Short mmCIF file of C-alpha atoms in Angstrom, two decimals:
data_model
loop_
_atom_site.label_atom_id
_atom_site.label_comp_id
_atom_site.label_asym_id
_atom_site.label_seq_id
_atom_site.Cartn_x
_atom_site.Cartn_y
_atom_site.Cartn_z
CA MET A 20 235.34 147.21 94.51
CA THR A 21 232.39 145.11 93.63
CA ARG A 22 231.25 142.82 96.35
CA GLN A 23 230.56 139.24 95.30
CA THR A 24 227.27 137.98 96.64
CA GLU A 25 227.43 134.38 97.81
CA THR A 26 224.51 132.30 96.78
CA THR A 27 223.45 128.86 97.90
CA ALA A 28 222.69 126.48 95.08
CA ALA A 29 219.07 125.43 94.96
CA PRO A 30 218.60 121.86 96.13
CA GLU A 31 218.22 119.35 93.35
CA ILE A 32 214.58 118.45 93.00
CA GLY A 33 213.83 114.91 91.92
CA PRO A 34 210.59 113.46 90.63
CA PRO A 35 207.56 113.65 92.90
CA ARG A 36 207.42 110.90 95.51
CA TYR A 37 203.80 109.87 95.38
CA THR A 38 204.47 106.85 97.59
CA ASP A 39 205.82 108.79 100.58
CA GLY A 40 203.78 108.03 103.69
CA ILE A 41 201.49 105.61 101.86
CA PRO A 42 201.26 102.20 103.59
CA ALA A 43 202.22 99.25 101.39
CA ILE A 44 200.69 95.84 102.08
CA ASP A 45 202.98 93.07 100.84
CA HIS A 46 200.89 90.77 98.70
CA HIS A 47 203.42 87.94 98.58
CA SER A 48 205.83 87.28 101.43
CA HIS A 49 207.36 84.28 103.20
CA ALA A 50 207.70 85.93 106.61
CA GLY A 51 207.72 83.39 109.41
CA TYR A 52 208.64 80.47 107.14
CA LEU A 53 211.13 77.82 108.24
CA ARG A 54 211.30 74.83 105.91
CA PRO A 55 210.33 71.52 107.49
CA GLY A 56 213.40 69.97 109.09
CA ALA A 57 215.59 73.00 108.41
CA THR A 58 217.59 74.93 111.00
CA VAL A 59 217.51 78.68 111.45
CA GLU A 60 220.06 80.49 109.27
CA GLY A 61 221.21 84.08 109.00
CA MET A 62 221.17 86.14 105.84
CA ASP A 63 224.14 84.18 104.48
CA GLY A 64 221.78 81.22 104.04
CA VAL A 65 219.88 83.31 101.48
CA GLU A 66 223.15 83.99 99.66
CA ARG A 67 224.29 80.38 99.66
CA GLU A 68 220.99 79.13 98.26
CA MET A 69 221.45 81.37 95.23
CA VAL A 70 224.93 79.87 94.66
CA LEU A 71 223.75 76.26 94.54
CA SER A 72 223.44 76.40 90.75
CA HIS A 73 227.14 77.26 90.48
CA VAL A 74 228.08 74.40 92.78
CA GLU A 75 225.82 71.94 90.94
CA ALA A 76 227.27 72.90 87.56
CA ASN A 77 230.83 72.22 88.68
CA LEU A 78 230.43 68.82 90.34
CA PRO A 79 229.40 65.42 89.02
CA SER A 80 225.63 65.20 89.40
CA ASP A 81 225.74 62.27 91.82
CA VAL A 82 228.31 64.03 94.01
CA TYR A 83 226.18 67.15 94.19
CA LEU A 84 223.10 65.16 95.20
CA ARG A 85 225.09 63.29 97.84
CA TYR A 86 226.28 66.64 99.22
CA VAL A 87 222.73 68.07 99.35
CA ASP A 88 221.44 64.91 101.02
CA ALA A 89 224.25 64.99 103.60
CA GLU A 90 223.46 68.64 104.37
CA ARG A 91 219.76 67.82 104.77
CA HIS A 92 220.48 64.99 107.18
CA ARG A 93 223.32 66.88 108.91
CA ASP A 94 225.62 63.94 108.21
CA THR A 95 228.89 65.50 109.35
CA GLU A 96 230.97 62.45 108.48
CA GLN A 97 229.69 62.35 104.91
CA LEU A 98 230.06 66.12 104.55
CA ALA A 99 233.67 65.98 105.72
CA GLU A 100 234.42 63.19 103.25
CA LEU A 101 232.83 65.03 100.32
CA ARG A 102 234.57 68.31 101.18
CA GLY A 103 237.86 66.46 101.36
CA GLN A 104 237.42 64.91 97.93
CA TRP A 105 235.72 67.75 96.05
CA PRO A 106 236.21 71.57 95.99
CA ILE A 107 232.75 72.26 97.44
CA ASP A 108 233.76 75.07 99.80
CA SER A 109 235.83 76.84 97.15
CA LEU A 110 232.93 76.57 94.69
CA PHE A 111 230.65 78.28 97.18
CA GLU A 112 233.21 81.05 97.71
CA GLU A 113 233.67 81.46 93.98
CA GLY A 114 229.92 81.55 93.39
CA LEU A 115 229.44 84.14 96.11
CA ARG A 116 232.10 86.32 94.53
CA PHE A 117 230.47 86.08 91.10
CA ARG A 118 227.11 87.08 92.61
CA GLU A 119 228.41 90.17 94.42
CA THR A 120 227.18 92.44 91.62
CA SER A 121 223.78 90.76 91.19
CA MET A 122 220.80 92.80 92.29
CA HIS A 123 219.84 90.01 94.71
CA THR A 124 223.11 90.41 96.65
CA VAL A 125 223.21 94.19 96.38
CA THR A 126 219.73 94.56 97.83
CA LEU A 127 220.36 91.89 100.49
CA PHE A 128 223.28 93.80 101.97
CA GLY A 129 221.59 97.15 101.36
CA GLY A 130 218.78 96.00 103.62
CA ALA A 131 221.26 94.63 106.15
CA ALA A 132 222.97 98.02 106.39
CA GLN A 133 219.64 99.65 107.24
CA LEU A 134 218.68 97.00 109.79
CA PHE A 135 222.02 96.45 111.50
CA GLY A 136 224.18 99.38 110.47
CA ASP A 137 227.26 99.60 108.26
CA ILE A 138 229.20 97.17 110.46
CA GLY A 139 230.72 94.88 107.89
CA ARG A 140 229.57 91.67 106.25
CA GLU A 141 230.42 89.19 109.00
CA ALA A 142 228.93 91.33 111.75
CA GLN A 143 225.75 91.77 109.71
CA ILE A 144 225.48 88.01 109.19
CA HIS A 145 225.96 87.45 112.92
CA ALA A 146 223.32 90.06 113.78
CA SER A 147 220.85 88.57 111.32
CA LEU A 148 221.26 85.06 112.76
CA ALA A 149 221.01 86.27 116.36
CA GLY A 150 217.80 88.12 115.60
CA ARG A 151 216.24 85.16 113.80
CA VAL A 152 217.01 82.89 116.76
CA GLU A 153 216.15 85.21 119.62
CA ALA A 154 213.25 87.29 118.29
CA PRO A 155 212.37 86.63 114.62
CA GLN A 156 209.17 88.65 114.66
CA ALA A 157 210.89 91.64 116.27
CA GLN A 158 213.52 91.61 113.54
CA TYR A 159 210.86 91.47 110.83
CA GLU A 160 208.83 94.13 112.61
CA ARG A 161 211.75 96.54 112.27
CA ALA A 162 211.85 95.78 108.55
CA LEU A 163 208.12 96.49 108.25
CA VAL A 164 208.58 99.83 109.99
CA LEU A 165 211.52 100.83 107.79
CA ALA A 166 209.57 99.86 104.66
CA GLY A 167 206.26 101.43 105.67
CA THR A 168 204.51 98.04 105.51
CA PRO A 169 201.67 97.54 107.99
CA ALA A 170 200.97 93.93 106.98
CA VAL A 171 201.98 91.06 104.71
CA LEU A 172 200.29 88.05 103.17
CA THR A 173 202.73 85.25 103.91
CA ASP A 174 203.03 81.92 102.11
CA VAL A 175 203.83 79.42 104.89
CA PRO A 176 202.63 75.87 105.66
CA GLU A 177 201.69 76.93 109.19
CA ILE A 178 202.15 80.11 111.19
CA ASP A 179 202.41 80.50 114.95
CA THR A 180 200.07 83.38 115.73
CA THR A 181 201.54 83.67 119.21
CA VAL A 182 204.78 84.79 117.55
CA TRP A 183 203.48 86.27 114.29
CA PRO A 184 200.33 88.29 115.10
CA ALA A 185 197.46 87.58 112.73
CA GLU A 186 196.59 91.25 112.19
CA LYS A 187 199.97 91.76 110.47
CA TYR A 188 200.76 88.33 109.02
CA ARG A 189 197.87 86.89 107.00
CA GLN A 190 198.46 83.32 105.85
CA ILE A 191 198.37 82.02 102.28
CA ALA A 192 198.11 78.21 101.96
CA ARG A 193 199.50 76.21 99.03
CA ILE A 194 197.14 73.73 97.42
CA ASP A 195 199.99 71.66 95.91
CA PRO A 196 200.34 69.22 98.84
CA TYR A 197 196.74 68.09 98.22
CA LEU A 198 197.44 67.32 94.55
CA TYR A 199 199.72 64.33 95.12
CA PRO A 200 198.03 61.92 97.56
CA PHE A 201 200.22 59.06 96.28
CA GLY A 202 203.45 61.04 96.10
CA HIS A 203 205.32 62.01 92.94
CA PRO A 204 206.65 60.02 89.99
CA SER A 205 210.39 59.30 89.95
CA TRP A 206 212.77 62.22 89.33
CA ASP A 207 215.55 61.85 86.74
CA ARG A 208 216.48 65.42 85.92
CA ARG A 209 219.15 67.76 87.27
CA GLY A 210 219.21 69.49 90.60
CA SER A 211 217.77 69.16 94.09
CA ASP A 212 215.19 71.97 94.07
CA THR A 213 212.23 70.01 92.68
CA PRO A 214 212.83 67.00 94.97
CA ARG A 215 212.93 69.43 97.91
CA PHE A 216 209.56 70.91 96.91
CA ARG A 217 208.15 67.41 96.61
CA ARG A 218 209.31 66.54 100.12
CA ILE A 219 207.78 69.72 101.52
CA PHE A 220 204.46 69.01 99.77
CA GLY A 221 204.47 65.50 101.24
CA PHE A 222 205.27 66.80 104.71
CA VAL A 223 202.44 69.36 104.58
CA LEU A 224 199.92 66.75 103.39
CA GLU A 225 200.87 64.42 106.25
CA ARG A 226 200.49 67.32 108.65
CA GLN A 227 197.00 68.06 107.33
CA TYR A 228 196.05 64.40 107.76
CA GLU A 229 197.23 64.67 111.36
CA LEU A 230 195.35 67.90 112.05
CA MET A 231 192.14 66.45 110.54
CA GLY A 232 192.47 63.18 112.44
CA VAL A 233 192.90 61.12 109.26
CA SER A 234 195.04 58.07 110.01
CA ASN A 235 195.07 56.53 106.52
CA ARG A 236 194.81 57.92 103.02
CA PRO A 237 191.16 57.85 101.88
CA GLN A 238 190.37 54.86 99.66
CA THR A 239 188.31 56.70 97.04
CA LEU A 240 188.62 60.02 95.24
CA ASP A 241 185.29 61.20 96.67
CA ASP A 242 186.45 60.50 100.22
CA TYR A 243 189.75 62.21 99.52
CA LEU A 244 187.95 65.29 98.17
CA ASP A 245 185.83 65.39 101.32
CA PHE A 246 189.06 65.49 103.34
CA VAL A 247 190.56 68.24 101.15
CA ARG A 248 187.48 70.45 101.43
CA ALA A 249 187.24 69.96 105.18
CA SER A 250 190.94 70.71 105.57
CA LEU A 251 190.66 73.90 103.52
CA ARG A 252 187.67 75.09 105.51
CA GLN A 253 189.46 74.42 108.78
CA ARG A 254 192.47 76.40 107.57
CA VAL A 255 190.25 79.30 106.55
CA ALA A 256 188.69 79.25 109.99
CA GLY A 257 192.22 79.44 111.37
CA GLY A 258 193.03 82.61 109.39
CA VAL A 259 194.01 81.60 105.85
CA VAL A 260 192.94 84.37 103.44
CA GLY A 261 194.09 82.93 100.11
CA LEU A 262 195.56 79.94 98.29
CA LYS A 263 198.61 79.44 96.12
CA ILE A 264 199.66 77.11 93.31
CA ALA A 265 203.43 76.49 93.27
CA SER A 266 203.19 73.55 90.89
CA ALA A 267 205.59 75.04 88.33
CA TYR A 268 208.40 73.82 90.59
CA VAL A 269 207.39 70.18 90.06
CA ARG A 270 205.37 70.02 86.82
CA SER A 271 203.79 72.02 84.00
CA LEU A 272 201.10 74.63 84.65
CA ARG A 273 199.02 73.00 81.92
CA PHE A 274 196.06 71.78 83.99
CA GLU A 275 193.41 69.84 82.08
CA ASP A 276 189.77 69.54 83.13
CA VAL A 277 189.78 65.79 83.80
CA SER A 278 186.33 64.29 84.43
CA ARG A 279 185.38 62.95 87.85
CA ALA A 280 185.04 59.42 86.44
CA ASP A 281 188.48 59.42 84.80
CA ALA A 282 190.10 60.94 87.89
CA ALA A 283 188.38 58.41 90.17
CA GLU A 284 189.66 55.54 88.03
CA ALA A 285 193.19 56.99 88.06
CA TYR A 286 193.01 57.41 91.85
CA THR A 287 192.03 53.77 92.32
CA ARG A 288 194.76 52.53 89.96
CA LEU A 289 197.39 54.65 91.71
CA GLY A 290 196.44 53.04 95.00
CA ALA A 291 197.56 49.67 93.65
CA LEU A 292 201.00 50.85 92.49
CA GLU A 293 204.23 51.08 94.46
CA THR A 294 205.53 54.00 92.37
CA PRO A 295 203.11 56.61 90.97
CA ASP A 296 202.54 56.43 87.23
CA PRO A 297 203.15 59.92 85.70
CA GLY A 298 200.02 59.90 83.55
CA LEU A 299 197.72 58.70 86.32
CA ALA A 300 199.26 61.11 88.84
CA LYS A 301 198.74 64.02 86.44
CA ALA A 302 195.10 63.08 85.85
CA VAL A 303 194.37 63.06 89.59
CA ALA A 304 196.31 66.29 90.21
CA ASP A 305 194.62 68.08 87.31
CA HIS A 306 191.15 67.11 88.53
CA LEU A 307 192.01 68.21 92.06
CA VAL A 308 193.19 71.63 90.84
CA PHE A 309 189.79 72.29 89.26
CA ALA A 310 187.93 70.89 92.27
CA ILE A 311 189.91 73.05 94.71
CA ALA A 312 189.44 76.08 92.44
CA GLU A 313 185.67 75.52 92.60
CA GLU A 314 185.92 75.34 96.39
CA ALA A 315 187.93 78.58 96.37
CA VAL A 316 185.09 80.28 94.50
CA GLN A 317 182.64 79.12 97.16
CA LEU A 318 184.94 80.32 99.95
CA ASN A 319 185.78 83.57 98.11
CA LEU A 320 189.49 82.73 98.34
CA PRO A 321 191.83 84.30 95.76
CA VAL A 322 194.46 81.97 94.27
CA GLN A 323 198.06 83.02 93.63
CA VAL A 324 199.94 81.16 90.87
CA HIS A 325 203.72 81.01 90.56
CA THR A 326 204.73 81.88 86.99
CA GLY A 327 208.13 82.26 85.34
CA VAL A 328 211.55 81.39 86.71
CA GLY A 329 212.04 80.27 90.27
CA HIS A 330 215.10 79.53 92.36
CA ALA A 331 218.60 79.77 90.95
CA GLU A 332 219.14 76.01 90.78
CA PRO A 333 218.08 73.37 88.23
CA GLY A 334 214.66 72.01 88.96
CA ILE A 335 211.95 74.28 87.66
CA ARG A 336 211.62 74.05 83.88
CA VAL A 337 211.06 77.52 82.52
CA ASP A 338 208.74 76.29 79.78
CA ASP A 339 206.59 74.53 82.39
CA ALA A 340 206.13 77.88 84.16
CA ASN A 341 204.74 79.62 81.07
CA PRO A 342 201.48 81.33 82.18
CA LEU A 343 199.85 80.56 78.81
CA HIS A 344 199.55 76.98 80.05
CA LEU A 345 196.86 78.29 82.42
CA GLN A 346 194.43 79.21 79.67
CA GLN A 347 192.19 76.13 80.02
CA LEU A 348 191.85 76.78 83.73
CA LEU A 349 191.23 80.49 83.21
CA ASP A 350 188.72 79.94 80.39
CA THR A 351 186.54 77.45 82.31
CA PRO A 352 183.07 79.05 82.67
CA ARG A 353 182.39 77.71 86.17
CA LEU A 354 185.61 79.39 87.36
CA ASN A 355 184.91 82.82 85.90
CA GLN A 356 184.63 84.32 89.40
CA LEU A 357 187.82 82.73 90.71
CA LYS A 358 190.23 85.56 91.56
CA VAL A 359 193.63 84.57 90.16
CA ILE A 360 196.83 86.53 90.83
CA LEU A 361 199.75 85.67 88.54
CA ILE A 362 202.75 86.47 90.70
CA HIS A 363 206.44 87.36 90.29
CA GLY A 364 206.05 89.23 87.01
CA GLY A 365 206.38 85.91 85.20
CA PHE A 366 209.88 86.57 83.80
CA PRO A 367 210.59 85.83 80.96
CA PHE A 368 206.85 85.77 80.15
CA THR A 369 205.92 89.19 81.53
CA ASP A 370 204.06 90.26 78.40
CA TYR A 371 202.01 87.06 78.50
CA LEU A 372 200.89 87.93 82.02
CA THR A 373 199.85 91.36 80.85
CA ALA A 374 197.77 89.87 78.03
CA LEU A 375 196.05 87.36 80.34
CA ALA A 376 195.15 90.09 82.83
CA TYR A 377 193.88 92.27 79.98
CA THR A 378 191.57 89.59 78.59
CA HIS A 379 190.31 88.13 81.89
CA GLY A 380 188.51 90.35 84.38
CA ASN A 381 189.33 87.98 87.25
CA VAL A 382 193.10 87.89 86.65
CA TYR A 383 195.49 90.19 88.54
CA LEU A 384 199.27 90.72 88.64
CA ASP A 385 201.81 91.57 91.34
CA THR A 386 205.33 92.99 91.52
CA SER A 387 206.80 90.34 93.82
CA LEU A 388 210.39 89.29 93.06
CA LEU A 389 210.94 92.02 90.47
CA PRO A 390 212.34 94.81 92.70
CA HIS A 391 215.15 92.87 94.39
CA LEU A 392 216.06 90.44 91.61
CA HIS A 393 216.07 92.67 88.53
CA GLY A 394 217.46 96.10 87.76
CA ARG A 395 214.82 98.27 86.09
CA ARG A 396 212.37 95.56 85.07
CA ALA A 397 209.97 96.60 87.84
CA GLU A 398 209.71 100.04 86.25
CA ARG A 399 209.11 98.61 82.79
CA ALA A 400 206.51 96.17 84.06
CA LEU A 401 204.67 98.82 86.08
CA GLU A 402 204.58 101.19 83.13
CA ASP A 403 203.09 98.50 80.90
CA TRP A 404 200.59 97.37 83.49
CA LEU A 405 199.40 100.81 84.61
CA THR A 406 198.97 102.13 81.07
CA TYR A 407 197.46 98.99 79.54
CA LEU A 408 195.34 97.51 82.35
CA PRO A 409 192.50 98.78 84.54
CA ALA A 410 193.64 100.41 87.78
CA ASN A 411 192.40 97.52 89.96
CA LYS A 412 194.71 94.92 88.38
CA VAL A 413 198.15 95.52 89.94
CA LEU A 414 199.22 94.57 93.47
CA PHE A 415 202.47 95.35 95.29
CA GLY A 416 204.46 92.36 96.56
CA THR A 417 208.04 91.41 97.40
CA ASP A 418 208.41 87.59 97.57
CA THR A 419 210.80 87.99 100.49
CA GLY A 420 211.18 85.75 103.50
CA ASN A 421 214.04 87.65 105.06
CA PRO A 422 213.78 91.13 106.60
CA GLU A 423 216.85 92.46 104.74
CA HIS A 424 215.27 91.94 101.35
CA HIS A 425 211.87 93.13 102.55
CA VAL A 426 213.29 96.57 103.31
CA THR A 427 215.08 97.11 100.01
CA SER A 428 212.51 95.34 97.83
CA THR A 429 209.76 97.60 99.18
CA GLN A 430 211.90 100.70 98.81
CA ARG A 431 212.82 99.80 95.23
CA ALA A 432 209.19 99.04 94.39
CA ARG A 433 208.20 102.45 95.78
CA ALA A 434 210.94 104.13 93.74
CA ALA A 435 209.87 102.32 90.57
CA LEU A 436 206.25 103.32 91.10
CA ASP A 437 207.25 106.94 91.76
CA THR A 438 209.30 107.00 88.55
CA VAL A 439 206.50 105.60 86.43
CA LEU A 440 203.84 107.88 87.91
CA SER A 441 206.05 110.96 87.56
CA ALA A 442 206.72 110.16 83.92
CA GLY A 443 203.03 109.55 83.38
CA VAL A 444 202.07 112.94 84.79
CA ALA A 445 204.86 114.66 82.84
CA ASN A 446 203.68 112.98 79.62
CA ASP A 447 200.07 113.95 80.34
CA TRP A 448 198.97 110.34 80.67
CA TRP A 449 197.51 111.00 84.11
CA SER A 450 196.63 113.97 86.24
CA THR A 451 198.34 114.42 89.60
CA ARG A 452 195.11 113.33 91.25
CA GLN A 453 195.10 110.12 89.22
CA ALA A 454 198.74 109.45 90.10
CA HIS A 455 197.93 109.67 93.81
CA TRP A 456 194.92 107.43 93.26
CA LEU A 457 197.02 104.83 91.41
CA THR A 458 199.57 104.87 94.25
CA GLU A 459 196.98 103.87 96.80
CA ARG A 460 195.45 101.27 94.47
CA VAL A 461 198.79 99.53 93.81
CA LEU A 462 200.22 99.72 97.33
CA HIS A 463 197.18 98.49 99.24
CA ARG A 464 193.66 99.16 97.98
CA ASN A 465 193.71 96.53 95.22
CA LEU A 466 194.86 93.89 97.69
CA THR A 467 192.18 94.67 100.27
CA ASP A 468 189.52 94.58 97.53
CA VAL A 469 190.70 91.31 95.96
CA TYR A 470 191.12 89.48 99.27
CA GLY A 471 188.23 91.14 101.05
CA VAL A 472 190.37 91.83 104.09
CA ASP A 473 190.30 94.87 106.33
CA ILE A 474 193.84 95.84 107.35
CA PRO A 475 194.20 98.90 109.60
#
């Protein structure tokens, strides 16, 4: 009788995991951000924001805007009336159901399972809200540990360093509030997203006036520029390590190099109007973008620029967010040393980003938004960028303000990078040594070089 020898199947071996144990610094986060006037929400608030486009598209425009305004002002009487007359709650439920299979929702609840356990949707939502109320930094700290992220650069108007320690949460400041000293022209398009951005910009500008002891808007453009420069320098002294342009949410990225004389005249004329004229407002804003960019060069501050699609609600015009609109800014000789990071992968203009980074030595790209919003686009983008661009050009980022997405976005970014590097080594594009080198460059070294920061 022949004895059968039992054998144990060899474990399946996947591609090498170059990113294991390598710290990843998040280039673009919103950790610690609570919108002015907003209340703390759990992870379901992130879900509901993504469903607003479905609600907007199934209500009369004026009804939708009345609903958003009532929510903003917490007008319970108006909300009850609107919900009684229109199927608002059912539209939210329907929209949530349709988004169950989107990568955004899948990764949101995947992160929740890791943070709070597989305890069911409602319990996870409750745990997320409790943590945000009781100890927001502790909740985010757990996400950083799970993701292997020692620090983030966070885009927030202000950050409380007594809650969010500066060694882990480095602030990025938007320049957009400075661009509209007279407010914005009237809004006649769909949606509530752009008006919300305008309100936030206005709130931040008023806050900077307060912090700088400015009681009235400066009368001349030169005086206003003095205020802007002083405000920026004070913010840098307070820990700001970079700037951001989020203008695609309110206007085109086509910034023109308006002369000081023309901008000064436009500034004076705007001061005499009750409602900002679009052409005059654009002239002032365009001049201020170039002036602030020059200041950023002097302060050695990199500038992030939002490109491509934004929130899932009408407001941002996709054609306005085309990164090719930035060419005049990028091709200005006096700004050749301005470090510009085109963020979010620029969907649907990803190839344009690649070309701009290829032809401009001071232009960089990051992965933020790609891992938790798209399926395999992060892999495709990383393969293009790492094979076509110099090794110093690509930065890791998530674009997450909630800890659930931070966990899964970082994990998916690591997996995408591992896949691309493994394929590159297998195809003899890179040696194993080069793959390890690229891992460190993408996950943290490029960021520390570009920003000139030392993160333990």
